[in-house]
């Protein structure tokens, strides 16, 4: 049985950087589940489909291949890693993530990888729905302001020019949609360990998680 380490939490809590570092430290495969939702969202936008055309979106998702290679996402064999982080994808991805059929397709992709490899998986529903029997579960949290500050750096370094207030508003809206959707809402698994990342550097968070993992072995 392969080992699964689940890292959940809201947008901007630091999951990606931390999950990648944990995967590197343990030589596990890193799965960024958000990038799977982003890749489908990107394809929907590219195809010109209406965001309300649920059947069309499901068909499009069924006819897509999404893979990871060198921590990058490939959609239908094309590297879309930077394209899926755009503001337009940011503002539409929560709508795609509400569609249960799309979630099922994305769940299968993740479970198939974990059949072959030890994995660190980051997302919103990893410890609750995708891998409820994961060996280790962590739930990262941070204040909206701290998360917005981190997202702002990421967005503005790729050429955008947002204010902190705008990003705080986007993050709060996404939190509400992600936490209140009917299928697999953002929720801490009962057996997940909460890691508050406010005011902590990446190294501290990574070490806290590795310490927890090692103390269970
Ligand atoms: O982690 P992220 O910001 O890249 O995620 C993008 C969106 O995908 C996020 O708004 C919610 C959704 N998502 C989800 O519903 N379930 C996951 N396991 C991961 C992401």
JSON list of C-alpha atoms and ligand atoms in Angstrom, two decimals:
[
{"chain": "A", "resi": 1, "resn": "UNK", "atom": "CA", "xyz": [0.00, 0.00, 0.00]},
{"chain": "A", "resi": 2, "resn": "UNK", "atom": "CA", "xyz": [1.45, 3.36, -1.00]},
{"chain": "A", "resi": 3, "resn": "UNK", "atom": "CA", "xyz": [1.67, 6.16, 1.52]},
{"chain": "A", "resi": 4, "resn": "UNK", "atom": "CA", "xyz": [-0.57, 9.21, 1.09]},
{"chain": "A", "resi": 5, "resn": "UNK", "atom": "CA", "xyz": [0.15, 12.52, 2.84]},
{"chain": "A", "resi": 6, "resn": "UNK", "atom": "CA", "xyz": [-2.86, 14.85, 2.51]},
{"chain": "A", "resi": 7, "resn": "UNK", "atom": "CA", "xyz": [-2.39, 18.61, 2.82]},
{"chain": "A", "resi": 8, "resn": "UNK", "atom": "CA", "xyz": [-5.62, 20.60, 2.72]},
{"chain": "A", "resi": 9, "resn": "UNK", "atom": "CA", "xyz": [-6.52, 24.20, 3.41]},
{"chain": "A", "resi": 10, "resn": "UNK", "atom": "CA", "xyz": [-7.89, 27.40, 1.89]},
{"chain": "A", "resi": 11, "resn": "UNK", "atom": "CA", "xyz": [-6.36, 29.36, -1.01]},
{"chain": "A", "resi": 12, "resn": "UNK", "atom": "CA", "xyz": [-3.06, 31.00, -0.14]},
{"chain": "A", "resi": 13, "resn": "UNK", "atom": "CA", "xyz": [-2.42, 29.06, 3.07]},
{"chain": "A", "resi": 14, "resn": "UNK", "atom": "CA", "xyz": [0.94, 28.00, 1.63]},
{"chain": "A", "resi": 15, "resn": "UNK", "atom": "CA", "xyz": [-0.04, 24.46, 0.64]},
{"chain": "A", "resi": 16, "resn": "UNK", "atom": "CA", "xyz": [1.80, 24.31, -2.71]},
{"chain": "A", "resi": 17, "resn": "UNK", "atom": "CA", "xyz": [5.22, 25.40, -1.53]},
{"chain": "A", "resi": 18, "resn": "UNK", "atom": "CA", "xyz": [4.97, 23.30, 1.59]},
{"chain": "A", "resi": 19, "resn": "UNK", "atom": "CA", "xyz": [3.61, 20.19, -0.16]},
{"chain": "A", "resi": 20, "resn": "UNK", "atom": "CA", "xyz": [6.36, 20.36, -2.81]},
{"chain": "A", "resi": 21, "resn": "UNK", "atom": "CA", "xyz": [9.03, 20.65, -0.13]},
{"chain": "A", "resi": 22, "resn": "UNK", "atom": "CA", "xyz": [7.60, 17.69, 1.82]},
{"chain": "A", "resi": 23, "resn": "UNK", "atom": "CA", "xyz": [7.46, 15.61, -1.38]},
{"chain": "A", "resi": 24, "resn": "UNK", "atom": "CA", "xyz": [11.09, 16.50, -2.16]},
{"chain": "A", "resi": 25, "resn": "UNK", "atom": "CA", "xyz": [12.25, 15.71, 1.38]},
{"chain": "A", "resi": 26, "resn": "UNK", "atom": "CA", "xyz": [10.63, 12.27, 1.30]},
{"chain": "A", "resi": 27, "resn": "UNK", "atom": "CA", "xyz": [11.10, 11.56, -2.45]},
{"chain": "A", "resi": 28, "resn": "UNK", "atom": "CA", "xyz": [7.33, 11.24, -2.87]},
{"chain": "A", "resi": 29, "resn": "UNK", "atom": "CA", "xyz": [5.31, 12.23, -5.93]},
{"chain": "A", "resi": 30, "resn": "UNK", "atom": "CA", "xyz": [3.67, 15.65, -5.60]},
{"chain": "A", "resi": 31, "resn": "UNK", "atom": "CA", "xyz": [0.05, 16.10, -6.71]},
{"chain": "A", "resi": 32, "resn": "UNK", "atom": "CA", "xyz": [-1.37, 19.61, -6.91]},
{"chain": "A", "resi": 33, "resn": "UNK", "atom": "CA", "xyz": [-5.08, 18.78, -7.17]},
{"chain": "A", "resi": 34, "resn": "UNK", "atom": "CA", "xyz": [-6.02, 22.45, -7.67]},
{"chain": "A", "resi": 35, "resn": "UNK", "atom": "CA", "xyz": [-4.06, 22.45, -10.91]},
{"chain": "A", "resi": 36, "resn": "UNK", "atom": "CA", "xyz": [-6.36, 19.69, -12.23]},
{"chain": "A", "resi": 37, "resn": "UNK", "atom": "CA", "xyz": [-9.40, 21.94, -11.66]},
{"chain": "A", "resi": 38, "resn": "UNK", "atom": "CA", "xyz": [-7.46, 24.83, -13.15]},
{"chain": "A", "resi": 39, "resn": "UNK", "atom": "CA", "xyz": [-6.53, 22.85, -16.26]},
{"chain": "A", "resi": 40, "resn": "UNK", "atom": "CA", "xyz": [-10.19, 21.96, -16.93]},
{"chain": "A", "resi": 41, "resn": "UNK", "atom": "CA", "xyz": [-11.20, 25.59, -16.29]},
{"chain": "A", "resi": 42, "resn": "UNK", "atom": "CA", "xyz": [-8.56, 26.78, -18.73]},
{"chain": "A", "resi": 43, "resn": "UNK", "atom": "CA", "xyz": [-9.82, 24.36, -21.36]},
{"chain": "A", "resi": 44, "resn": "UNK", "atom": "CA", "xyz": [-13.42, 25.49, -20.83]},
{"chain": "A", "resi": 45, "resn": "UNK", "atom": "CA", "xyz": [-12.40, 29.14, -21.27]},
{"chain": "A", "resi": 46, "resn": "UNK", "atom": "CA", "xyz": [-10.31, 28.33, -24.37]},
{"chain": "A", "resi": 47, "resn": "UNK", "atom": "CA", "xyz": [-13.15, 26.36, -25.92]},
{"chain": "A", "resi": 48, "resn": "UNK", "atom": "CA", "xyz": [-15.55, 29.29, -25.53]},
{"chain": "A", "resi": 49, "resn": "UNK", "atom": "CA", "xyz": [-18.07, 27.10, -23.68]},
{"chain": "A", "resi": 50, "resn": "UNK", "atom": "CA", "xyz": [-20.56, 28.93, -21.46]},
{"chain": "A", "resi": 51, "resn": "UNK", "atom": "CA", "xyz": [-19.75, 28.43, -17.73]},
{"chain": "A", "resi": 52, "resn": "UNK", "atom": "CA", "xyz": [-23.40, 27.43, -17.27]},
{"chain": "A", "resi": 53, "resn": "UNK", "atom": "CA", "xyz": [-23.22, 24.66, -19.89]},
{"chain": "A", "resi": 54, "resn": "UNK", "atom": "CA", "xyz": [-22.67, 21.93, -17.31]},
{"chain": "A", "resi": 55, "resn": "UNK", "atom": "CA", "xyz": [-23.16, 19.03, -19.74]},
{"chain": "A", "resi": 56, "resn": "UNK", "atom": "CA", "xyz": [-20.73, 20.58, -22.21]},
{"chain": "A", "resi": 57, "resn": "UNK", "atom": "CA", "xyz": [-18.16, 21.08, -19.44]},
{"chain": "A", "resi": 58, "resn": "UNK", "atom": "CA", "xyz": [-18.53, 17.48, -18.24]},
{"chain": "A", "resi": 59, "resn": "UNK", "atom": "CA", "xyz": [-18.05, 16.16, -21.80]},
{"chain": "A", "resi": 60, "resn": "UNK", "atom": "CA", "xyz": [-15.01, 18.34, -22.27]},
{"chain": "A", "resi": 61, "resn": "UNK", "atom": "CA", "xyz": [-13.54, 17.07, -18.97]},
{"chain": "A", "resi": 62, "resn": "UNK", "atom": "CA", "xyz": [-14.24, 13.46, -19.98]},
{"chain": "A", "resi": 63, "resn": "UNK", "atom": "CA", "xyz": [-12.34, 14.03, -23.21]},
{"chain": "A", "resi": 64, "resn": "UNK", "atom": "CA", "xyz": [-9.27, 15.55, -21.57]},
{"chain": "A", "resi": 65, "resn": "UNK", "atom": "CA", "xyz": [-5.99, 14.01, -20.50]},
{"chain": "A", "resi": 66, "resn": "UNK", "atom": "CA", "xyz": [-4.21, 15.65, -17.60]},
{"chain": "A", "resi": 67, "resn": "UNK", "atom": "CA", "xyz": [-0.80, 14.46, -16.40]},
{"chain": "A", "resi": 68, "resn": "UNK", "atom": "CA", "xyz": [2.01, 15.69, -14.20]},
{"chain": "A", "resi": 69, "resn": "UNK", "atom": "CA", "xyz": [5.63, 15.65, -15.22]},
{"chain": "A", "resi": 70, "resn": "UNK", "atom": "CA", "xyz": [8.45, 17.37, -13.29]},
{"chain": "A", "resi": 71, "resn": "UNK", "atom": "CA", "xyz": [5.82, 19.04, -11.07]},
{"chain": "A", "resi": 72, "resn": "UNK", "atom": "CA", "xyz": [4.20, 20.59, -14.15]},
{"chain": "A", "resi": 73, "resn": "UNK", "atom": "CA", "xyz": [0.69, 20.06, -15.45]},
{"chain": "A", "resi": 74, "resn": "UNK", "atom": "CA", "xyz": [0.11, 18.82, -18.98]},
{"chain": "A", "resi": 75, "resn": "UNK", "atom": "CA", "xyz": [-3.32, 19.20, -20.55]},
{"chain": "A", "resi": 76, "resn": "UNK", "atom": "CA", "xyz": [-3.77, 17.00, -23.61]},
{"chain": "A", "resi": 77, "resn": "UNK", "atom": "CA", "xyz": [0.05, 16.67, -23.69]},
{"chain": "A", "resi": 78, "resn": "UNK", "atom": "CA", "xyz": [0.65, 20.46, -23.62]},
{"chain": "A", "resi": 79, "resn": "UNK", "atom": "CA", "xyz": [2.40, 22.20, -20.71]},
{"chain": "A", "resi": 80, "resn": "UNK", "atom": "CA", "xyz": [-0.22, 24.61, -19.30]},
{"chain": "A", "resi": 81, "resn": "UNK", "atom": "CA", "xyz": [1.51, 25.22, -15.98]},
{"chain": "A", "resi": 82, "resn": "UNK", "atom": "CA", "xyz": [1.72, 29.02, -16.21]},
{"chain": "A", "resi": 83, "resn": "UNK", "atom": "CA", "xyz": [-1.49, 29.50, -18.20]},
{"chain": "A", "resi": 84, "resn": "UNK", "atom": "CA", "xyz": [-3.63, 27.95, -15.47]},
{"chain": "A", "resi": 85, "resn": "UNK", "atom": "CA", "xyz": [-2.53, 30.58, -12.91]},
{"chain": "A", "resi": 86, "resn": "UNK", "atom": "CA", "xyz": [-4.07, 33.56, -14.72]},
{"chain": "A", "resi": 87, "resn": "UNK", "atom": "CA", "xyz": [-6.63, 35.91, -13.15]},
{"chain": "A", "resi": 88, "resn": "UNK", "atom": "CA", "xyz": [-9.39, 34.65, -15.48]},
{"chain": "A", "resi": 89, "resn": "UNK", "atom": "CA", "xyz": [-8.79, 31.05, -14.39]},
{"chain": "A", "resi": 90, "resn": "UNK", "atom": "CA", "xyz": [-8.65, 32.22, -10.73]},
{"chain": "A", "resi": 91, "resn": "UNK", "atom": "CA", "xyz": [-12.06, 33.81, -11.00]},
{"chain": "A", "resi": 92, "resn": "UNK", "atom": "CA", "xyz": [-13.78, 30.87, -12.76]},
{"chain": "A", "resi": 93, "resn": "UNK", "atom": "CA", "xyz": [-12.22, 27.79, -11.18]},
{"chain": "A", "resi": 94, "resn": "UNK", "atom": "CA", "xyz": [-14.55, 27.64, -8.17]},
{"chain": "A", "resi": 95, "resn": "UNK", "atom": "CA", "xyz": [-17.52, 27.28, -10.53]},
{"chain": "A", "resi": 96, "resn": "UNK", "atom": "CA", "xyz": [-15.94, 24.31, -12.30]},
{"chain": "A", "resi": 97, "resn": "UNK", "atom": "CA", "xyz": [-15.02, 22.80, -8.92]},
{"chain": "A", "resi": 98, "resn": "UNK", "atom": "CA", "xyz": [-18.72, 22.68, -7.98]},
{"chain": "A", "resi": 99, "resn": "UNK", "atom": "CA", "xyz": [-19.54, 20.11, -10.69]},
{"chain": "A", "resi": 100, "resn": "UNK", "atom": "CA", "xyz": [-19.58, 16.67, -9.08]},
{"chain": "A", "resi": 101, "resn": "UNK", "atom": "CA", "xyz": [-18.91, 14.79, -12.36]},
{"chain": "A", "resi": 102, "resn": "UNK", "atom": "CA", "xyz": [-15.78, 16.90, -12.90]},
{"chain": "A", "resi": 103, "resn": "UNK", "atom": "CA", "xyz": [-14.73, 16.19, -9.31]},
{"chain": "A", "resi": 104, "resn": "UNK", "atom": "CA", "xyz": [-15.14, 12.44, -9.93]},
{"chain": "A", "resi": 105, "resn": "UNK", "atom": "CA", "xyz": [-12.88, 12.59, -12.99]},
{"chain": "A", "resi": 106, "resn": "UNK", "atom": "CA", "xyz": [-10.27, 14.52, -11.00]},
{"chain": "A", "resi": 107, "resn": "UNK", "atom": "CA", "xyz": [-10.56, 12.10, -8.06]},
{"chain": "A", "resi": 108, "resn": "UNK", "atom": "CA", "xyz": [-9.79, 9.17, -10.39]},
{"chain": "A", "resi": 109, "resn": "UNK", "atom": "CA", "xyz": [-6.68, 10.89, -11.76]},
{"chain": "A", "resi": 110, "resn": "UNK", "atom": "CA", "xyz": [-5.33, 11.33, -8.21]},
{"chain": "A", "resi": 111, "resn": "UNK", "atom": "CA", "xyz": [-6.22, 7.82, -7.02]},
{"chain": "A", "resi": 112, "resn": "UNK", "atom": "CA", "xyz": [-4.64, 6.25, -10.10]},
{"chain": "A", "resi": 113, "resn": "UNK", "atom": "CA", "xyz": [-1.35, 8.00, -9.39]},
{"chain": "A", "resi": 114, "resn": "UNK", "atom": "CA", "xyz": [-1.47, 6.86, -5.74]},
{"chain": "A", "resi": 115, "resn": "UNK", "atom": "CA", "xyz": [-1.93, 3.25, -6.90]},
{"chain": "A", "resi": 116, "resn": "UNK", "atom": "CA", "xyz": [1.62, 3.41, -8.24]},
{"chain": "A", "resi": 117, "resn": "UNK", "atom": "CA", "xyz": [3.46, 5.89, -6.04]},
{"chain": "A", "resi": 118, "resn": "UNK", "atom": "CA", "xyz": [3.81, 7.35, -2.56]},
{"chain": "A", "resi": 119, "resn": "UNK", "atom": "CA", "xyz": [2.22, 10.78, -2.82]},
{"chain": "A", "resi": 120, "resn": "UNK", "atom": "CA", "xyz": [1.92, 14.17, -1.17]},
{"chain": "A", "resi": 121, "resn": "UNK", "atom": "CA", "xyz": [-1.43, 15.56, -2.31]},
{"chain": "A", "resi": 122, "resn": "UNK", "atom": "CA", "xyz": [-2.59, 19.10, -1.71]},
{"chain": "A", "resi": 123, "resn": "UNK", "atom": "CA", "xyz": [-6.10, 20.44, -2.10]},
{"chain": "A", "resi": 124, "resn": "UNK", "atom": "CA", "xyz": [-9.39, 21.04, -0.31]},
{"chain": "A", "resi": 125, "resn": "UNK", "atom": "CA", "xyz": [-10.96, 17.59, 0.01]},
{"chain": "A", "resi": 126, "resn": "UNK", "atom": "CA", "xyz": [-7.96, 15.27, 0.06]},
{"chain": "A", "resi": 127, "resn": "UNK", "atom": "CA", "xyz": [-8.22, 14.12, 3.68]},
{"chain": "A", "resi": 128, "resn": "UNK", "atom": "CA", "xyz": [-12.03, 14.07, 3.69]},
{"chain": "A", "resi": 129, "resn": "UNK", "atom": "CA", "xyz": [-13.03, 12.65, 0.28]},
{"chain": "A", "resi": 130, "resn": "UNK", "atom": "CA", "xyz": [-10.17, 11.68, -2.03]},
{"chain": "A", "resi": 131, "resn": "UNK", "atom": "CA", "xyz": [-8.00, 9.80, 0.47]},
{"chain": "A", "resi": 132, "resn": "UNK", "atom": "CA", "xyz": [-10.00, 9.44, 3.70]},
{"chain": "A", "resi": 133, "resn": "UNK", "atom": "CA", "xyz": [-7.54, 6.70, 4.76]},
{"chain": "A", "resi": 134, "resn": "UNK", "atom": "CA", "xyz": [-4.44, 8.79, 4.11]},
{"chain": "A", "resi": 135, "resn": "UNK", "atom": "CA", "xyz": [-1.61, 7.93, 6.50]},
{"chain": "A", "resi": 136, "resn": "UNK", "atom": "CA", "xyz": [-1.10, 11.59, 7.38]},
{"chain": "A", "resi": 137, "resn": "UNK", "atom": "CA", "xyz": [-3.46, 14.55, 7.14]},
{"chain": "A", "resi": 138, "resn": "UNK", "atom": "CA", "xyz": [-2.63, 18.20, 7.65]},
{"chain": "A", "resi": 139, "resn": "UNK", "atom": "CA", "xyz": [-4.87, 21.25, 7.43]},
{"chain": "A", "resi": 140, "resn": "UNK", "atom": "CA", "xyz": [-3.04, 24.52, 6.81]},
{"chain": "A", "resi": 141, "resn": "UNK", "atom": "CA", "xyz": [-4.64, 27.78, 7.90]},
{"chain": "A", "resi": 142, "resn": "UNK", "atom": "CA", "xyz": [-3.67, 31.49, 7.80]},
{"chain": "A", "resi": 143, "resn": "UNK", "atom": "CA", "xyz": [-5.55, 34.79, 8.07]},
{"chain": "A", "resi": 144, "resn": "UNK", "atom": "CA", "xyz": [-7.19, 36.26, 4.93]},
{"chain": "A", "resi": 145, "resn": "UNK", "atom": "CA", "xyz": [-4.76, 39.19, 5.03]},
{"chain": "A", "resi": 146, "resn": "UNK", "atom": "CA", "xyz": [-1.66, 37.00, 5.19]},
{"chain": "A", "resi": 147, "resn": "UNK", "atom": "CA", "xyz": [-2.97, 34.76, 2.41]},
{"chain": "A", "resi": 148, "resn": "UNK", "atom": "CA", "xyz": [-3.80, 37.78, 0.25]},
{"chain": "A", "resi": 149, "resn": "UNK", "atom": "CA", "xyz": [-0.30, 39.18, 0.77]},
{"chain": "A", "resi": 150, "resn": "UNK", "atom": "CA", "xyz": [1.20, 35.90, -0.47]},
{"chain": "A", "resi": 151, "resn": "UNK", "atom": "CA", "xyz": [-1.15, 35.72, -3.50]},
{"chain": "A", "resi": 152, "resn": "UNK", "atom": "CA", "xyz": [-0.42, 39.36, -4.34]},
{"chain": "A", "resi": 153, "resn": "UNK", "atom": "CA", "xyz": [3.30, 38.67, -4.58]},
{"chain": "A", "resi": 154, "resn": "UNK", "atom": "CA", "xyz": [2.60, 35.69, -6.85]},
{"chain": "A", "resi": 155, "resn": "UNK", "atom": "CA", "xyz": [0.16, 37.63, -9.10]},
{"chain": "A", "resi": 156, "resn": "UNK", "atom": "CA", "xyz": [2.19, 40.81, -9.34]},
{"chain": "A", "resi": 157, "resn": "UNK", "atom": "CA", "xyz": [5.40, 38.92, -10.06]},
{"chain": "A", "resi": 158, "resn": "UNK", "atom": "CA", "xyz": [3.68, 37.61, -13.20]},
{"chain": "A", "resi": 159, "resn": "UNK", "atom": "CA", "xyz": [2.91, 41.15, -14.38]},
{"chain": "A", "resi": 160, "resn": "UNK", "atom": "CA", "xyz": [-0.52, 41.89, -12.84]},
{"chain": "A", "resi": 161, "resn": "UNK", "atom": "CA", "xyz": [-1.14, 44.98, -10.76]},
{"chain": "A", "resi": 162, "resn": "UNK", "atom": "CA", "xyz": [-3.65, 44.23, -8.01]},
{"chain": "A", "resi": 163, "resn": "UNK", "atom": "CA", "xyz": [-4.08, 45.93, -4.64]},
{"chain": "A", "resi": 164, "resn": "UNK", "atom": "CA", "xyz": [-4.08, 44.03, -1.36]},
{"chain": "A", "resi": 165, "resn": "UNK", "atom": "CA", "xyz": [-7.77, 44.88, -0.87]},
{"chain": "A", "resi": 166, "resn": "UNK", "atom": "CA", "xyz": [-8.71, 43.44, -4.27]},
{"chain": "A", "resi": 167, "resn": "UNK", "atom": "CA", "xyz": [-6.89, 40.19, -3.59]},
{"chain": "A", "resi": 168, "resn": "UNK", "atom": "CA", "xyz": [-8.38, 39.96, -0.08]},
{"chain": "A", "resi": 169, "resn": "UNK", "atom": "CA", "xyz": [-11.82, 40.28, -1.62]},
{"chain": "A", "resi": 170, "resn": "UNK", "atom": "CA", "xyz": [-11.09, 37.59, -4.27]},
{"chain": "A", "resi": 171, "resn": "UNK", "atom": "CA", "xyz": [-9.78, 35.22, -1.58]},
{"chain": "A", "resi": 172, "resn": "UNK", "atom": "CA", "xyz": [-12.75, 35.80, 0.72]},
{"chain": "A", "resi": 173, "resn": "UNK", "atom": "CA", "xyz": [-15.16, 35.13, -2.14]},
{"chain": "A", "resi": 174, "resn": "UNK", "atom": "CA", "xyz": [-13.32, 31.94, -3.07]},
{"chain": "A", "resi": 175, "resn": "UNK", "atom": "CA", "xyz": [-13.35, 30.80, 0.59]},
{"chain": "A", "resi": 176, "resn": "UNK", "atom": "CA", "xyz": [-17.12, 31.24, 0.70]},
{"chain": "A", "resi": 177, "resn": "UNK", "atom": "CA", "xyz": [-17.71, 29.30, -2.55]},
{"chain": "A", "resi": 178, "resn": "UNK", "atom": "CA", "xyz": [-15.19, 26.54, -1.65]},
{"chain": "A", "resi": 179, "resn": "UNK", "atom": "CA", "xyz": [-16.54, 26.10, 1.89]},
{"chain": "A", "resi": 180, "resn": "UNK", "atom": "CA", "xyz": [-20.23, 26.16, 1.00]},
{"chain": "A", "resi": 181, "resn": "UNK", "atom": "CA", "xyz": [-20.50, 24.08, -2.15]},
{"chain": "A", "resi": 182, "resn": "UNK", "atom": "CA", "xyz": [-22.68, 20.98, -1.93]},
{"chain": "A", "resi": 183, "resn": "UNK", "atom": "CA", "xyz": [-20.03, 18.49, -3.08]},
{"chain": "A", "resi": 184, "resn": "UNK", "atom": "CA", "xyz": [-16.78, 18.00, -1.18]},
{"chain": "A", "resi": 185, "resn": "UNK", "atom": "CA", "xyz": [-16.62, 21.43, 0.47]},
{"chain": "A", "resi": 186, "resn": "UNK", "atom": "CA", "xyz": [-13.38, 22.72, 1.97]},
{"chain": "A", "resi": 187, "resn": "UNK", "atom": "CA", "xyz": [-13.43, 21.12, 5.40]},
{"chain": "A", "resi": 188, "resn": "UNK", "atom": "CA", "xyz": [-10.87, 19.88, 7.87]},
{"chain": "A", "resi": 189, "resn": "UNK", "atom": "CA", "xyz": [-10.88, 16.09, 8.25]},
{"chain": "A", "resi": 190, "resn": "UNK", "atom": "CA", "xyz": [-11.57, 15.18, 11.86]},
{"chain": "A", "resi": 191, "resn": "UNK", "atom": "CA", "xyz": [-8.22, 13.43, 12.14]},
{"chain": "A", "resi": 192, "resn": "UNK", "atom": "CA", "xyz": [-6.19, 16.17, 10.40]},
{"chain": "A", "resi": 193, "resn": "UNK", "atom": "CA", "xyz": [-3.54, 18.12, 12.30]},
{"chain": "A", "resi": 194, "resn": "UNK", "atom": "CA", "xyz": [-4.05, 21.89, 12.06]},
{"chain": "A", "resi": 195, "resn": "UNK", "atom": "CA", "xyz": [-0.94, 23.88, 11.10]},
{"chain": "A", "resi": 196, "resn": "UNK", "atom": "CA", "xyz": [-1.34, 27.66, 11.52]},
{"chain": "A", "resi": 197, "resn": "UNK", "atom": "CA", "xyz": [1.11, 29.24, 9.05]},
{"chain": "A", "resi": 198, "resn": "UNK", "atom": "CA", "xyz": [0.48, 32.89, 10.05]},
{"chain": "A", "resi": 199, "resn": "UNK", "atom": "CA", "xyz": [3.78, 34.61, 10.66]},
{"chain": "A", "resi": 200, "resn": "UNK", "atom": "CA", "xyz": [5.77, 31.40, 10.06]},
{"chain": "A", "resi": 201, "resn": "UNK", "atom": "CA", "xyz": [8.37, 30.96, 7.34]},
{"chain": "A", "resi": 202, "resn": "UNK", "atom": "CA", "xyz": [8.17, 28.01, 4.94]},
{"chain": "A", "resi": 203, "resn": "UNK", "atom": "CA", "xyz": [11.03, 26.18, 6.67]},
{"chain": "A", "resi": 204, "resn": "UNK", "atom": "CA", "xyz": [9.19, 26.28, 10.01]},
{"chain": "A", "resi": 205, "resn": "UNK", "atom": "CA", "xyz": [5.99, 24.86, 8.48]},
{"chain": "A", "resi": 206, "resn": "UNK", "atom": "CA", "xyz": [7.87, 22.14, 6.56]},
{"chain": "A", "resi": 207, "resn": "UNK", "atom": "CA", "xyz": [9.80, 21.14, 9.68]},
{"chain": "A", "resi": 208, "resn": "UNK", "atom": "CA", "xyz": [6.62, 21.05, 11.78]},
{"chain": "A", "resi": 209, "resn": "UNK", "atom": "CA", "xyz": [4.98, 18.69, 9.28]},
{"chain": "A", "resi": 210, "resn": "UNK", "atom": "CA", "xyz": [8.07, 16.47, 8.89]},
{"chain": "A", "resi": 211, "resn": "UNK", "atom": "CA", "xyz": [8.39, 16.31, 12.67]},
{"chain": "A", "resi": 212, "resn": "UNK", "atom": "CA", "xyz": [4.78, 15.12, 12.91]},
{"chain": "A", "resi": 213, "resn": "UNK", "atom": "CA", "xyz": [5.31, 12.50, 10.21]},
{"chain": "A", "resi": 214, "resn": "UNK", "atom": "CA", "xyz": [8.51, 11.20, 11.80]},
{"chain": "A", "resi": 215, "resn": "UNK", "atom": "CA", "xyz": [7.00, 11.03, 15.27]},
{"chain": "A", "resi": 216, "resn": "UNK", "atom": "CA", "xyz": [4.35, 8.62, 13.93]},
{"chain": "A", "resi": 217, "resn": "UNK", "atom": "CA", "xyz": [6.93, 6.24, 12.42]},
{"chain": "B", "resi": 1, "resn": "LIG", "atom": "O1", "xyz": [-5.37, 25.37, -4.76]},
{"chain": "B", "resi": 1, "resn": "LIG", "atom": "P1", "xyz": [-5.82, 26.20, -5.96]},
{"chain": "B", "resi": 1, "resn": "LIG", "atom": "O2", "xyz": [-6.04, 27.64, -5.65]},
{"chain": "B", "resi": 1, "resn": "LIG", "atom": "O3", "xyz": [-4.94, 26.00, -7.14]},
{"chain": "B", "resi": 1, "resn": "LIG", "atom": "O4", "xyz": [-7.25, 25.59, -6.33]},
{"chain": "B", "resi": 1, "resn": "LIG", "atom": "C1", "xyz": [-8.01, 26.11, -7.37]},
{"chain": "B", "resi": 1, "resn": "LIG", "atom": "C2", "xyz": [-9.48, 25.87, -7.10]},
{"chain": "B", "resi": 1, "resn": "LIG", "atom": "O5", "xyz": [-9.78, 24.49, -7.26]},
{"chain": "B", "resi": 1, "resn": "LIG", "atom": "C3", "xyz": [-10.00, 26.27, -5.73]},
{"chain": "B", "resi": 1, "resn": "LIG", "atom": "O6", "xyz": [-10.73, 27.48, -5.81]},
{"chain": "B", "resi": 1, "resn": "LIG", "atom": "C4", "xyz": [-10.95, 25.20, -5.33]},
{"chain": "B", "resi": 1, "resn": "LIG", "atom": "C5", "xyz": [-10.69, 24.07, -6.27]},
{"chain": "B", "resi": 1, "resn": "LIG", "atom": "N1", "xyz": [-10.16, 22.89, -5.60]},
{"chain": "B", "resi": 1, "resn": "LIG", "atom": "C6", "xyz": [-11.07, 22.01, -5.08]},
{"chain": "B", "resi": 1, "resn": "LIG", "atom": "O7", "xyz": [-12.26, 22.26, -5.12]},
{"chain": "B", "resi": 1, "resn": "LIG", "atom": "N2", "xyz": [-10.63, 20.84, -4.54]},
{"chain": "B", "resi": 1, "resn": "LIG", "atom": "C7", "xyz": [-9.34, 20.56, -4.49]},
{"chain": "B", "resi": 1, "resn": "LIG", "atom": "N3", "xyz": [-8.93, 19.40, -3.96]},
{"chain": "B", "resi": 1, "resn": "LIG", "atom": "C8", "xyz": [-8.39, 21.47, -4.99]},
{"chain": "B", "resi": 1, "resn": "LIG", "atom": "C9", "xyz": [-8.85, 22.65, -5.53]}
]
